[in-house]
């Protein structure tokens, strides 16, 4: 503890100190205990809460992990099963198409046997028809943001077998569906056209079932006269041996669209075109009013008569029948749909043996011909390829003939938006380089196989399958892939929907549990906190009460003690202030009471002392005044007769003529003067002793003063034949502050004695500075004073007759007075003497140098 | 010193011997003197004639020296009277006080010729 704190505590007073002590020994431990208790409670609360949280979290986490694992397993299992089912659906579809195509081979063979007459052909065509399904009318919904079916057509759930009617043995997983709904069924001829072409290439017979192809007999050896100017069968027909069959590629007019996705007013506006859905390509649910892709596949075979080829019969298959194999497929729980829905990602396509789209829910993706040029329109290219094509300046077909197919296909590549803008976005897998699934399908089906993979495309994880359509007639025999391939795309999430649902349920349950735990934990926490708060409150209250009591007791004790002490202190104060009669009232018998009694006794004693002291002082003052008065009176009374004695003695001496008488008169005068001197010295002595002499403080020019003082004595010494020496030390101050009269009085005394008591030799005065004092040393070569008498010389009227024949003018008071006066100067007179050698009296007085006055 | 006939002192003292001593000294010094033994007489004498100087005792029965001095100083006619205290009071503080109270000079008893001679020499000439 440092000094300041010490003094602060010292200043504190008893009340403060008591409070401090109480605080230190009582309040601080209380607070400490409270704090410890509080901390322990708090720690306990935190620990319990944390443990509970850890347990709850652990439990939830474990369950979550199990659930996740189970869900993942279920998803994997479901995905596997779905993939399996989807692949099977794909291969089944491919087989069905294959079968369908082979049936058409049978048709053409049969047709070759028919008479080449219109009637025969018409009757042949009449029985070649097949059901097509249509979705009926659709319209824009209320807010024109999507299309909706205008009719309520759909599967009739009432026609599903009732699970509750199942036999108990069959009840387990009894699954029943109503009749599958494909849409509105309508029978449509399989073929749009049947013709007989002569050996010269001219059509001889032509029967149509609709108006897709043109009426009238044409020379098909000129390609421009074929359907859309795009058919090349004539060149191939001439190669055919009897019995051999030519099957064409899919020929149809390209229907474009400048909107990909739902064709709505908003989409049309975005594309910057008028909303004319009928002018744009059909796209299932995305544009149910659109223009449909219409196409054909022509079968042809030589007609043999009499052992030679007389011409060729052709059958043009309506492409609608082909595409229906995939258009009605839905790789979902629905299984079939009257209208394909490309938006959901669940749909099936057909691709020809070269990888060109020949069936797609979005008709604008189907590769078709430009009626004007008789060539296929340019397919959708990626940005780079499009730029290369533009740069080449070649027609699309020529340019693409020199391009490597399936070139580094990747999702990284971007489609050429210029083609979207142009509305020509047919899909030719070979050049659809921003669609890597093309390469995948190619890879799976190149050798006639099938398979699947999953790809993230258009924002969806899709399982996509591919299965080659085994068909080897005509040109398709050159391709291991056969006619082409079926692909089915399915939204993976839908497969494991159940598992996902379960997972969601579990997740929700877990969430609930977690929330419940959290709530429980919060409750626990609240409970602990409430407890803590209550404890803290109680602890705080009790601590506060205890502190209050402690401080109260401290204050009371402090007040009690300080009141007593203050009372004593007040009493002492009053006593000291002069109320000497005041005594302390004794109220208790403890130490304070004893202290009061002791103080009272002391006060008694002090009062008595004061009284005595006052009396003594009064008496002393009185005595002193009496003495002074007496001396003054005595001096007056002695001087009055002395006036007469001295005066008349002097006058007498002046008047007498006779020398002897004159001497008598002089003696009387001299005796009077002696007496006067005695009286003066006595008076001086008395005044000094009575304290009535006050020294002056005036500037004394030291050298002049000393020389002046010595003058008379020098003369006296000379008269006695003595040598007088005055020695002034060189370091003496010029001027001192002193009382010159009294100082001279002392020096006169000493010099008088020296001259008086020296018969031969020398008297000297030496003045020196000794530090801050001046020493006046009077030396003589007189008789000297015996050592045992040295101090007595300062006594008044000392009888030192033996060594000092008192001269008639000595008063016996000179040295005594000199010593008294020296005392007034705060100085002293020392004496040293050797009998027969001489004496030395030294006056030493402190001196003050005159302060030089400011100029 | 002016002509002795012209200088005259008034000596006031209740003590006959001291009157005589003073008178003798004054006369030795060539002055004429009238001596009276009380303050009252001194005032009466001053009413009759004028004096170059006055030697005035302090301790006297009746009017003291101080009473006489005050009387003189309060009277315009006698305000400038040269008054020398003639006293046996020898305490130096008392002597200083005498001068302060209006005395023009002080002679302390016992007097000697040299002292009275010096003191009278200080008396200014009368007009």
Coordinates of C-alpha atoms in Angstrom, one line a residue, chain A residues 49-50 52-54 56-57 515-528:
Chain A
X49 CA -28.5 -28.2 -21.1
X50 CA -25.5 -29.1 -23.2
X52 CA -29.3 -32.8 -23.3
X53 CA -28.6 -31.1 -26.5
X54 CA -25.8 -33.5 -27.4
X56 CA -30.9 -35.2 -28.6
X57 CA -28.7 -34.1 -31.5
X515 CA -38.1 -29.5 -33.1
X516 CA -39.6 -31.4 -30.2
X517 CA -36.1 -32.0 -28.9
X518 CA -35.3 -28.4 -29.4
X519 CA -38.5 -27.5 -27.6
X520 CA -37.7 -29.9 -24.8
X521 CA -34.3 -28.5 -24.6
X522 CA -35.6 -24.9 -24.6
X523 CA -38.0 -26.0 -21.9
X524 CA -35.2 -27.5 -20.0
X525 CA -33.1 -24.4 -20.6
X526 CA -36.0 -22.2 -19.5
X527 CA -36.5 -24.3 -16.4
X528 CA -32.8 -24.1 -15.6

